[in-house]
Coordinates of C-alpha atoms in Angstrom, one line a residue:
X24 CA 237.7 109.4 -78.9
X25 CA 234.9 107.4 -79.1
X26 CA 233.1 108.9 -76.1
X27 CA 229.0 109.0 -77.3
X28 CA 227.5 106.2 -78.1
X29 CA 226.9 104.8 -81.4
X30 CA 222.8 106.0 -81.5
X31 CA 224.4 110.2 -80.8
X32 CA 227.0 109.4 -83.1
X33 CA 225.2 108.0 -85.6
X34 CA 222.7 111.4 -85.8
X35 CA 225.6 113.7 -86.3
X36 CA 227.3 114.4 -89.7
X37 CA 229.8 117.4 -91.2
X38 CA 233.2 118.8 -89.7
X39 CA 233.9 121.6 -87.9
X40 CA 236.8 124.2 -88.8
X41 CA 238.8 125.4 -86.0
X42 CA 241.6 126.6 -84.7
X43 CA 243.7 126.3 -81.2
X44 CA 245.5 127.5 -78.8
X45 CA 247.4 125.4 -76.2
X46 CA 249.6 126.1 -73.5
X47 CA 251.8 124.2 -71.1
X48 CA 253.5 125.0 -67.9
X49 CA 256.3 122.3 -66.9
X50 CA 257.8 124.0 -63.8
X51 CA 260.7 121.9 -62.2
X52 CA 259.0 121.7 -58.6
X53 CA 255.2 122.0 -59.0
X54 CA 253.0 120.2 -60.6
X55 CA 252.2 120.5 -64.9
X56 CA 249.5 122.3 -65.8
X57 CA 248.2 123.1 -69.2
X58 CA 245.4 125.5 -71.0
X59 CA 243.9 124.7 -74.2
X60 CA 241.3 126.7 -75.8
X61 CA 239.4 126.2 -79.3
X62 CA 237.2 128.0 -81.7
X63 CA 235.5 127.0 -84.0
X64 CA 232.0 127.0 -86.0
X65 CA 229.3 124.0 -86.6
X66 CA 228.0 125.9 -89.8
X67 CA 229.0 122.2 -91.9
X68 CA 227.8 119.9 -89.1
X69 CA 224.2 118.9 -89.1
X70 CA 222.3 116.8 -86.3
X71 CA 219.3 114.9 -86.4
X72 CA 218.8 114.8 -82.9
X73 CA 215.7 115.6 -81.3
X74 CA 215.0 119.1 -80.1
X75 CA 217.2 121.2 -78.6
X76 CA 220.2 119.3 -80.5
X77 CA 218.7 119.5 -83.9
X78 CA 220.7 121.6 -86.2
X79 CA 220.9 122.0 -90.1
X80 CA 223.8 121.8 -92.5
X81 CA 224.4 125.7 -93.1
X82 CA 223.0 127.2 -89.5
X83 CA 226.3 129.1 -87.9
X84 CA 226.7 128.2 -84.7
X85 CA 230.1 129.8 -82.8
X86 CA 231.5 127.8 -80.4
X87 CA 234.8 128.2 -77.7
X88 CA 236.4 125.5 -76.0
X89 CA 238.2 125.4 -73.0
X90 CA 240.1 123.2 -70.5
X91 CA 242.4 123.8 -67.7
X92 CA 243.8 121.3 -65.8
X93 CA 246.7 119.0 -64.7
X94 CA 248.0 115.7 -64.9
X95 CA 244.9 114.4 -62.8
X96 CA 242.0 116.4 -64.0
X97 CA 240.9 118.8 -66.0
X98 CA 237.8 121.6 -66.2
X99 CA 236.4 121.9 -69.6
X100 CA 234.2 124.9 -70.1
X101 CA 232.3 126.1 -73.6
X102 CA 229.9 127.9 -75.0
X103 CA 227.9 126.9 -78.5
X104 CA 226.0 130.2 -79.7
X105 CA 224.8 133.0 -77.7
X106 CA 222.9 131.4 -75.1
X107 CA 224.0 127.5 -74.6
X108 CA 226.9 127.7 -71.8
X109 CA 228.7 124.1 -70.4
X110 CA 230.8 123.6 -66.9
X111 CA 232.7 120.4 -66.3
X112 CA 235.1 118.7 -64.2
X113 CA 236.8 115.5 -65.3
X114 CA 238.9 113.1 -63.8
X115 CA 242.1 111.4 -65.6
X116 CA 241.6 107.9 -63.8
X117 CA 242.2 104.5 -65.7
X118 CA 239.4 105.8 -67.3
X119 CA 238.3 109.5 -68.5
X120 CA 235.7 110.1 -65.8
X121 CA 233.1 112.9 -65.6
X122 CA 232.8 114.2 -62.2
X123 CA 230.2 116.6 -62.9
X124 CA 228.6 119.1 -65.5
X125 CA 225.7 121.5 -65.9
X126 CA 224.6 122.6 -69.2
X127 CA 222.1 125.8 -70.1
X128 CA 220.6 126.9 -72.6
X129 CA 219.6 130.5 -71.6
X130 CA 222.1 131.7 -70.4
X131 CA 224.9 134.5 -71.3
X132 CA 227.7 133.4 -68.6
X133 CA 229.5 129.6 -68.0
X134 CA 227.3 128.4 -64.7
X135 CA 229.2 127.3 -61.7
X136 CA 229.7 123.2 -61.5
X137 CA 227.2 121.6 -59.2
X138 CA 227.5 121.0 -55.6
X139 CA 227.4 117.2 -55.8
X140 CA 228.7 114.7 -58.2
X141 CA 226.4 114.6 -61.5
X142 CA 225.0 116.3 -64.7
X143 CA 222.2 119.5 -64.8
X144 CA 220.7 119.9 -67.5
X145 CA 218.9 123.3 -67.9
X146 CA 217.0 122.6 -71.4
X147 CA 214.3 124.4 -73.1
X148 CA 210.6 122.8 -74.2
X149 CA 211.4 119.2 -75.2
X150 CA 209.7 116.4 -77.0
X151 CA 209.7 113.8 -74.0
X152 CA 208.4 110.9 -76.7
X153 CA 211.5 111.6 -79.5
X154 CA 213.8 111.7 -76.9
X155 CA 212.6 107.9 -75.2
X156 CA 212.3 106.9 -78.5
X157 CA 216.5 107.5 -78.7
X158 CA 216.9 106.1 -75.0
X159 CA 214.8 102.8 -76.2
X160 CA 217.4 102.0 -78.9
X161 CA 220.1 102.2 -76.2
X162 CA 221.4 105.4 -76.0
X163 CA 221.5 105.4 -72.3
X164 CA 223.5 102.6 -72.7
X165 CA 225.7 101.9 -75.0
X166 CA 228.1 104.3 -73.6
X167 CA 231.7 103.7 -75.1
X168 CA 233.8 101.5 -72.1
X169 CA 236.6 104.6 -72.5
X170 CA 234.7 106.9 -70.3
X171 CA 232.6 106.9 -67.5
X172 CA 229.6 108.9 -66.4
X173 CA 227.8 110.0 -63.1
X174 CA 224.6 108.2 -62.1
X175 CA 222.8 111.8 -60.8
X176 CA 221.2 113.5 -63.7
X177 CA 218.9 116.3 -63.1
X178 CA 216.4 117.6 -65.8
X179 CA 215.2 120.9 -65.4
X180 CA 212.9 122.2 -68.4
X181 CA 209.9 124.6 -68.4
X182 CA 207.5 121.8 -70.6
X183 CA 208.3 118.7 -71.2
X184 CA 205.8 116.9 -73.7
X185 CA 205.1 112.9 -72.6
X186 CA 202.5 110.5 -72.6
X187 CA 199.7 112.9 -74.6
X188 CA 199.9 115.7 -72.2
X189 CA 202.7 118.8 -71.5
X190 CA 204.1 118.9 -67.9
X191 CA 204.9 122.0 -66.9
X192 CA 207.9 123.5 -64.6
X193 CA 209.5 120.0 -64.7
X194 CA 212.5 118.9 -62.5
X195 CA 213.6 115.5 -62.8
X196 CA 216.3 114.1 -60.4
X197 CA 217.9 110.3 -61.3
X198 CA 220.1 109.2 -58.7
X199 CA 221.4 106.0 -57.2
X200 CA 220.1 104.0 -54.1
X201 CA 220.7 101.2 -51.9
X202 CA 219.0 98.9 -54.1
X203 CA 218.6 100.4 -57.5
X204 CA 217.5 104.1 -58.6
X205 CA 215.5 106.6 -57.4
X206 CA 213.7 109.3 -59.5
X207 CA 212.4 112.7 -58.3
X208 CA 209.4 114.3 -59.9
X209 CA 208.0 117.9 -59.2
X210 CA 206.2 120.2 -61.5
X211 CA 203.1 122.3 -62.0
X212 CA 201.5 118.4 -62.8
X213 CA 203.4 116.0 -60.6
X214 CA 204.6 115.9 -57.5
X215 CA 206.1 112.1 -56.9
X216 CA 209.3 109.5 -56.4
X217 CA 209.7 106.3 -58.1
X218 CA 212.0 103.9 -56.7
X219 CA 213.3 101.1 -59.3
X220 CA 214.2 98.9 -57.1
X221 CA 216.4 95.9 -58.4
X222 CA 214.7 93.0 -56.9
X223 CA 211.2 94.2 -55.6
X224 CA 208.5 95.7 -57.2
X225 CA 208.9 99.2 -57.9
X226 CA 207.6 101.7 -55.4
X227 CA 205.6 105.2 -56.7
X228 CA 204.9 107.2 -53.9
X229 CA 202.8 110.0 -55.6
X230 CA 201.9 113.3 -53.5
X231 CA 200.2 114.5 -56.0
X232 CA 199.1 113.8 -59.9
X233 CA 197.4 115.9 -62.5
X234 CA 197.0 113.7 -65.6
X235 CA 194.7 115.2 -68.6
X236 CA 196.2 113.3 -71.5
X237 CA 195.2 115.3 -74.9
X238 CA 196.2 118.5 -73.5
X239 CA 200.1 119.0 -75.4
X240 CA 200.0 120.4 -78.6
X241 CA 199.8 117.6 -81.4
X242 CA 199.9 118.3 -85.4
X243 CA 196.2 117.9 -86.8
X244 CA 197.8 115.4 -89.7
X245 CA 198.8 112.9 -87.2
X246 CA 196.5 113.2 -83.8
X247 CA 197.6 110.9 -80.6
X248 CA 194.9 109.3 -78.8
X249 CA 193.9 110.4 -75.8
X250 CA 194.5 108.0 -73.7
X251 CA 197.8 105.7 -73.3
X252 CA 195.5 102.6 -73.5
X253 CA 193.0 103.5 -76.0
X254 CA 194.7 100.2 -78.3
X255 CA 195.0 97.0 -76.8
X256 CA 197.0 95.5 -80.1
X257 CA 199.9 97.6 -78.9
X258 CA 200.2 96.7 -75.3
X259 CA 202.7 94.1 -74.4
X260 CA 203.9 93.4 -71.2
X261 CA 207.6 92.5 -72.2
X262 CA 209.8 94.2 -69.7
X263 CA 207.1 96.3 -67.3
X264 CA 208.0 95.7 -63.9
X265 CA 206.0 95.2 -60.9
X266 CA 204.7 98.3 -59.4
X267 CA 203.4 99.4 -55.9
X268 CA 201.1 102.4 -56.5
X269 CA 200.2 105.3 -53.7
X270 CA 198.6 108.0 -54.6
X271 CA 197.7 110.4 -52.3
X272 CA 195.7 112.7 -54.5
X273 CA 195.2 111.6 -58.3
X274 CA 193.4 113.9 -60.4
X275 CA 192.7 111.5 -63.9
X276 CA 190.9 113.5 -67.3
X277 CA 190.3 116.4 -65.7
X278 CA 188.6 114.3 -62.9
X279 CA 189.7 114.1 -59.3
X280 CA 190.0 110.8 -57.8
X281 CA 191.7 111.2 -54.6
X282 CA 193.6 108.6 -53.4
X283 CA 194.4 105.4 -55.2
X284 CA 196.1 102.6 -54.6
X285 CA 197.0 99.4 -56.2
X286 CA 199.9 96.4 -56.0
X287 CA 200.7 95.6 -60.1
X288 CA 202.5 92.3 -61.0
X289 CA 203.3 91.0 -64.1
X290 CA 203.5 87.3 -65.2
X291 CA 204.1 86.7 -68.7
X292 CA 201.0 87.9 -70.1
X293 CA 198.8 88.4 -67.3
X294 CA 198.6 91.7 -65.1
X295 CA 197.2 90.9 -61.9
X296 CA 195.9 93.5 -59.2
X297 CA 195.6 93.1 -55.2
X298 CA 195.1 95.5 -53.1
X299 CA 193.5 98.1 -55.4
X300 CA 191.7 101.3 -54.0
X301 CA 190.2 104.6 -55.1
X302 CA 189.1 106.6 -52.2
X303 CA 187.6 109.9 -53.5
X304 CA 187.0 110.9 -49.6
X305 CA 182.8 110.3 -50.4
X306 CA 183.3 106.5 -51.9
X307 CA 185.6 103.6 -51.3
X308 CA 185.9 101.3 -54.0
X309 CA 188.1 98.1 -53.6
X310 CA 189.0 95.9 -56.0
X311 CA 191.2 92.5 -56.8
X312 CA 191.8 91.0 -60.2
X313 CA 193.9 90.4 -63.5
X314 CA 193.8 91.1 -67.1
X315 CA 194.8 88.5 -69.6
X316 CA 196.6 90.4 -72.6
X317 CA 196.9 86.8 -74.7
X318 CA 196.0 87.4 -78.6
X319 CA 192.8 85.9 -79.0
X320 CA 192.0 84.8 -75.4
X321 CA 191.6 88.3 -73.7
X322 CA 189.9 88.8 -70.7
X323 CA 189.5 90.4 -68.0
X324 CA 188.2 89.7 -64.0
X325 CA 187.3 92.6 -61.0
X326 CA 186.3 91.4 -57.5
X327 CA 185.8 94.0 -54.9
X328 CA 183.4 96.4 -52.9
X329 CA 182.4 100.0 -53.3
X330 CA 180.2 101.8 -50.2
X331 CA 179.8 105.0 -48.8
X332 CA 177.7 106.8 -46.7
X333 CA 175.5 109.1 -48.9
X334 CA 174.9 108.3 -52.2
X335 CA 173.5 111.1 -54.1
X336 CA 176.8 113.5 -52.8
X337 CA 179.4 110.4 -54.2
X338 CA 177.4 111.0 -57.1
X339 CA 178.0 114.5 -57.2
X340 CA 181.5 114.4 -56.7
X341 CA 181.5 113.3 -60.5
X342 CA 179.1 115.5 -61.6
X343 CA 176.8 113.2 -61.8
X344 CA 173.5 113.7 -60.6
X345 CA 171.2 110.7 -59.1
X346 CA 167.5 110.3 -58.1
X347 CA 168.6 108.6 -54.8
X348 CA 168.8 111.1 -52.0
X349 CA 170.3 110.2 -48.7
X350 CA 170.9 106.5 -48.3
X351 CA 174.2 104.8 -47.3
X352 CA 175.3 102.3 -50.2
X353 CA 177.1 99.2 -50.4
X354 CA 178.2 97.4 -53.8
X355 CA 179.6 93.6 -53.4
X356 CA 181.1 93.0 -57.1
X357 CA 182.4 90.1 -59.2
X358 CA 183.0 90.4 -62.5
X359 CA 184.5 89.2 -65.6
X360 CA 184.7 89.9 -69.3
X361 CA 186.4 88.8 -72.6
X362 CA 187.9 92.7 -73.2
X363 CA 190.5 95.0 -71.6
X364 CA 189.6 96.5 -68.2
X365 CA 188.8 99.5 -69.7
X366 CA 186.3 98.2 -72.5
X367 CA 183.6 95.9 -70.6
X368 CA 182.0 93.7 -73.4
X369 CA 177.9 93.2 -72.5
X370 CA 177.8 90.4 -74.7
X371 CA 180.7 88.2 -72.3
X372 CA 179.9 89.5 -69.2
X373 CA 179.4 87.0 -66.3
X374 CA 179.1 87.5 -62.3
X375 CA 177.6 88.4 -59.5
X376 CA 176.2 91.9 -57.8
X377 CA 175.1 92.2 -54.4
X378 CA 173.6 95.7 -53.6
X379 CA 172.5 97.5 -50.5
X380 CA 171.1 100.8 -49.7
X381 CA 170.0 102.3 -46.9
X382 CA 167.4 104.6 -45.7
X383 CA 166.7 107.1 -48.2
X384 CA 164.3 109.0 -51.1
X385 CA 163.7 108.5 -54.8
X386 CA 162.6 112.4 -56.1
X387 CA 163.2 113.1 -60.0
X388 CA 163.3 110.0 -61.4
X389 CA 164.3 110.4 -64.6
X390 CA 167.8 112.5 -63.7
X391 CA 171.4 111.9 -65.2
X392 CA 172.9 109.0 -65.5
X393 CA 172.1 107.4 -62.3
X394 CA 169.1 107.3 -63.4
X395 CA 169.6 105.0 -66.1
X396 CA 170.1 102.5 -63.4
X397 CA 166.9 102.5 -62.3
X398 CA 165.5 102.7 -65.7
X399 CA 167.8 98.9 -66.2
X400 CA 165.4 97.4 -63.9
X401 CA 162.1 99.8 -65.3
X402 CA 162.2 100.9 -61.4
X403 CA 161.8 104.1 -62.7
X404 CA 159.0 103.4 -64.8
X405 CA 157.0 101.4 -62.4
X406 CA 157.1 104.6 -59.6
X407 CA 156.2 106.5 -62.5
X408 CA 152.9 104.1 -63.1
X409 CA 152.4 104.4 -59.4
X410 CA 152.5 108.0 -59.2
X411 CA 150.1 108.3 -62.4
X412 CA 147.5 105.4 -60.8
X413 CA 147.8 106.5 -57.4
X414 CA 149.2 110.2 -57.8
X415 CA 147.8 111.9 -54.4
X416 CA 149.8 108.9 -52.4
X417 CA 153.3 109.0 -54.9
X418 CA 153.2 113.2 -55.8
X419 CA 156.0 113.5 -53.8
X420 CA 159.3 111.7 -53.4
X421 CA 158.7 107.6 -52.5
X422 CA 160.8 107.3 -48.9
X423 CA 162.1 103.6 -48.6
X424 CA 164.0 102.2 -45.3
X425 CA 166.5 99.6 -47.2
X426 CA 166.6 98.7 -50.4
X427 CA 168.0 94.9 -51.1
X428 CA 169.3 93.1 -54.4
X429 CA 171.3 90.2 -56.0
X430 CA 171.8 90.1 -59.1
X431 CA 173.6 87.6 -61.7
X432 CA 174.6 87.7 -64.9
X433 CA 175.7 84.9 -67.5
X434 CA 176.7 85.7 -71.0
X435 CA 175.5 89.7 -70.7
X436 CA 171.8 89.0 -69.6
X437 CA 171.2 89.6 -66.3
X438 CA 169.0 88.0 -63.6
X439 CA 167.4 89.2 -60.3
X440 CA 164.7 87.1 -58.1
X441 CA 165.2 89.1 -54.7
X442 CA 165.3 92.8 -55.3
X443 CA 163.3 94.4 -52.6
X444 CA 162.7 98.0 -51.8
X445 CA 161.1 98.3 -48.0
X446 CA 159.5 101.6 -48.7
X447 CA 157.4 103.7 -46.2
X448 CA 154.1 103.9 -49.1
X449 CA 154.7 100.4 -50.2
X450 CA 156.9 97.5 -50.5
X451 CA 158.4 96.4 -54.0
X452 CA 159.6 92.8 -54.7
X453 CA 160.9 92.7 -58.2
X454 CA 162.3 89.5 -60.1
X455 CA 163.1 88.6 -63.6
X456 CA 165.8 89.8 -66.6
X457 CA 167.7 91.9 -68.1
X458 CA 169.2 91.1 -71.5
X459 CA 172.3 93.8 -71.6
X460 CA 173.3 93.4 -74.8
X461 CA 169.7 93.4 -76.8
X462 CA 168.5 95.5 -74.1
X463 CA 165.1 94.4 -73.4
X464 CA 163.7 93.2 -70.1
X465 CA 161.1 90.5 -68.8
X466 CA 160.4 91.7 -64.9
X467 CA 157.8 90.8 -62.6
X468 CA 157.0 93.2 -59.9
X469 CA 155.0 93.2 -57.3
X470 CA 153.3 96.1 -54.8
X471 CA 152.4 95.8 -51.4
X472 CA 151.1 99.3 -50.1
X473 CA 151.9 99.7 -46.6
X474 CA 150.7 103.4 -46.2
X475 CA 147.2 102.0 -44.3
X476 CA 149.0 100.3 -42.0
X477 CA 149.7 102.4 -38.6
X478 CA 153.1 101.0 -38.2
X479 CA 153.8 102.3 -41.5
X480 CA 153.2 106.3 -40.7
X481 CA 155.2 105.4 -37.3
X482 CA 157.7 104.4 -39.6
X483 CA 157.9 107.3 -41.3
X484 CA 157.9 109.8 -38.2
X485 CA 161.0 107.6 -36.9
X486 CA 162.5 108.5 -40.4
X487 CA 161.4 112.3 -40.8
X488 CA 158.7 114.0 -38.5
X489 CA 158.2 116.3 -41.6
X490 CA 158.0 113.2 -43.8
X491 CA 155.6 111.4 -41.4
X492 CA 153.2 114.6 -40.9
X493 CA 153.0 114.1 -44.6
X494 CA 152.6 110.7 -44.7
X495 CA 149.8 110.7 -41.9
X496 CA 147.8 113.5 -43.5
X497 CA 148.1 111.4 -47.2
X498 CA 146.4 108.6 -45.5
X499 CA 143.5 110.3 -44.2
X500 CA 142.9 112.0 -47.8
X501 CA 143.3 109.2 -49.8
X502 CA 140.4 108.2 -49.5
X503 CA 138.9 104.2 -50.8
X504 CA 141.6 103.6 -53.4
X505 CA 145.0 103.6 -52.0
X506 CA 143.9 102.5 -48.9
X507 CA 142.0 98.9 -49.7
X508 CA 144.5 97.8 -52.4
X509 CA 146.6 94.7 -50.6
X510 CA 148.6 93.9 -53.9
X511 CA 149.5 94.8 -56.7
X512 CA 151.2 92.6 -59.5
X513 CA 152.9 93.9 -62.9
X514 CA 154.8 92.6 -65.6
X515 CA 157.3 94.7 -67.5
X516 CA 158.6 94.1 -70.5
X517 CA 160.0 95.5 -74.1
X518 CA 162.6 98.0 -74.6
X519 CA 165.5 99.2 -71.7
X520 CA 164.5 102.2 -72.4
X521 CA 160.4 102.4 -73.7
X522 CA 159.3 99.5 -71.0
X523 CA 156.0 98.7 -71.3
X524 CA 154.1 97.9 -67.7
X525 CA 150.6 96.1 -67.8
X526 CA 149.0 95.7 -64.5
X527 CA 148.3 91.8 -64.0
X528 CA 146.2 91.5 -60.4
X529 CA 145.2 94.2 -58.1
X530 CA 143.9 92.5 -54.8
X531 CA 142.0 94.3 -52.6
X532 CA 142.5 94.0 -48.6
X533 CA 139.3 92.2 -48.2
X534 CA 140.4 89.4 -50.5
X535 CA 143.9 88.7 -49.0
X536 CA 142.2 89.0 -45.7
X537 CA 140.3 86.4 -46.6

């Protein structure tokens, strides 16, 4: 009849041995009805399908047939095998119609038709990327023009394999709307609906996400990368659609994110972002910008803001642990790169950072990987210095009441001329730097101690009463060392990460007084 498209069609090969029974009721005042049932076996037929409808040449598979019906429809009911069971209901219109269907595949009994117009399927494990492989030649739609078929379809399988990770307890409804399609996701991993709509940007309103690519079962010969994205030379956006994205809670890599956000649109070969957002509940980063995917002219531009109110627990969130305790942070960024989004190139990065923190402490200094941060600007090292020159004044943590920074970078070095930490034991002006790509740095920093000064031990009891005690009793012990310095100048330089720091004035209070 010419019912599956040519792609199904194409995958199947044999014939099938059967044989029939029919049956026909022509009363003279009623209506005709009719029974027909067949048996046969698919031993001869083989089918290259994916998984579950792949079959060799020589596997015996039973299968029974039946329809019922009259001159306007028909039910047609089967089994294939012990377990795979079909219910249908078709219409004799001008064309063959399906009405609806449900199929299972573990199952011992034929399953009652569904309550609505549409197909079930009730499928075991399945190969989501085979399967979209089929779809992508046009096996959705080259459907033959003698039949038609309901838009609902409903997808019900215990894992479904897709996109590098396994989704578990997967339903899937497709069905119609007023202006295009909506799809229903819920599982173990998703919980979310995707409207397609026809001529707006698609809307996915996602309740929640759990996203861990690597996690299906891959062979070992022929590995998938973890991540969708992980090569560039393969993305095209050739038919993507716009996208609205809201997230309510996204976890990403085993990582939760909270809520994201995000307005996609495509324009030829340029992705552009507005509106972006990642609220993790501890941090709110925004962001604007677009990614070029041209062949040879790739780039990539972020412009947004990322504050919270303690910095040390937005670190923590991500594991990662920070020598900043306490203060309030706020991150003014714009950025650009010849790469994708997710590989920032040193050598081609340009723009601008604007940091502010507020009142806070620096304790272990040379902690996780916030603390390669500080160690960018040899902050680190310099307290260190301090601490070992003037250890009874820096033993414990170095309390500050803002710190204050621009910085800009051209071409992966970057540059900094106002960087100012207003701390309760000194002041720190920094300027010079920072080649990113080489990483060495040329910095100037200079000390201003502020711990003989009375307004800066009222400073620190307005902080901390504890911290101020502390601070009070430090500057009565110091004794003539701390206590007469007015300045003190350094240059850094060398290695990112083995900085060397030579003293270049210290200026005692006399002098300056003077």
């Amino acid at each position: 009849m010419g019912v599956l498209p040519p792609q199904l069609n194409d995958a199947l090969s044999g014939s099938v041995t059967w044989n029939g029974k029919v049956g026909i009721d022509l009363p003279y005042h009623a209506d005709t009805t009719y029974h027909i049932e067949l048996n046969g076996d698919l031993r001869n037929v083989s089918s290259h399908l994916p998984s579950p409808l792949n079959k060799p040449a020589g596997e015996a598979i039973p299968v029974n047939i039946q329809a019922d019906g009259n001159l306007k429809s028909f039910a047609l009911t089967g089994s294939a095998g012990s377990k795979n069971h079909f219910n249908s209901r078709w219409l004799l219109n001008q064309k063959l119609t399906l009405d609806r269907a449900i199929w299972t595949t573990d199952s011992r009994t034929i399953p009652p038709l569904p309550a609505q117009q549409g197909v079930e399927l009730n499928l075991p494990a399945l190969d989501g990327a085979q399967w979209l492989a089929l779809f992508q030649k046009g096996a959705a739609d080259n459907v033959s023009s003698s039949a038609e078929f309901p838009q609902r379809v409903t997808l019900r399988t215990p894992a479904l394999s897709l996109g590098g990770q396994q989704w578990n307890n997967l339903s899937v409804v497709s069905a119609p709307s007023l202006n295009g399609t909506k799809i229903e996701a819920q599982g173990r991993e998703v919980n979310a609906t995707l409207l397609m709509r026809n001529h707006a940007p698609w809307l996915a309103n996602i309740k929640y996400l759990y996203y861990n690519p690597g996690v299906a079962k891959t062979h070992a010969s022929s590995p998938t990368p973890t991540s969708p994205l992980a090569s560039a030379n393969t993305i095209s956006f050739r038919g993507w659609p716009d996208l609205q994205l809201r997230c309510e809670e996204c976890w990403l890599w085993g990582q939760k994110y909270g809520r994201i956000d995000g307005d996609f649109a495509i324009k030829g070969n340029t992705l552009t972002l507005a509106n972006g957002l990642i609220d993790t509940g501890f941090a709110r980063l925004k962001a604007n910008g677009e990614w070029v995917n041209a062949p040879g002219n790739e780039r990539t531009s972020l412009k947004g803001s990322l504050h919270g109110s303690n910095l040390d627990t937005a670190a923590g969130f991500f594991g990662i642990s920070t020598p900043i305790q306490n203060a309030s942070f706020n991150v003014d960024y714009d950025l650009h790169w010849r790469n994708p989004p997710w590989q920032p190139d040193e050598a081609t990065l340009n723009g601008i950072l604007r940091t502010r923190l507020g009142k806070g402490e620096f304790t272990d200094l040379s902690s996780g990987h916030a603390g390669q941060l500080l160690r960018l600007l040899s902050f680190d090292a310099l307290l260190r210095k301090l601490r070992f020159d003037f250890r009874d004044t820096f033993s414990e943590g170095f309390y500050f009441d803002s710190i204050h920074s621009t910085a800009w970078i051209k071409d992966g070095v970057l540059h900094t001329d106002d960087t100012l930490v207003d701390g309760l034991e000194a002041d720190i002006a920094m300027k010079g730097s920072v080649d990113l790509v080489r990483r060495r740095l040329d910095m100037e920093a200079v000390v201003a101690p502020e711990i003989s000064a009375t307004v800066g031990v009222a400073a620190a009891f307005a902080v901390n009463p504890i911290v101020g005690a502390a601070v009070f009793a430090a500057s009565k012990v110091l004794g003539p060392l701390w206590s007469k310095v007015s300045i003190l100048r350094y240059r850094i330089t060398g290695p990112v990460d083995a900085p060397q720091i030579n003293e270049v004035l210290r200026q005692p209070i006399k002098e300056s007084q003077q």
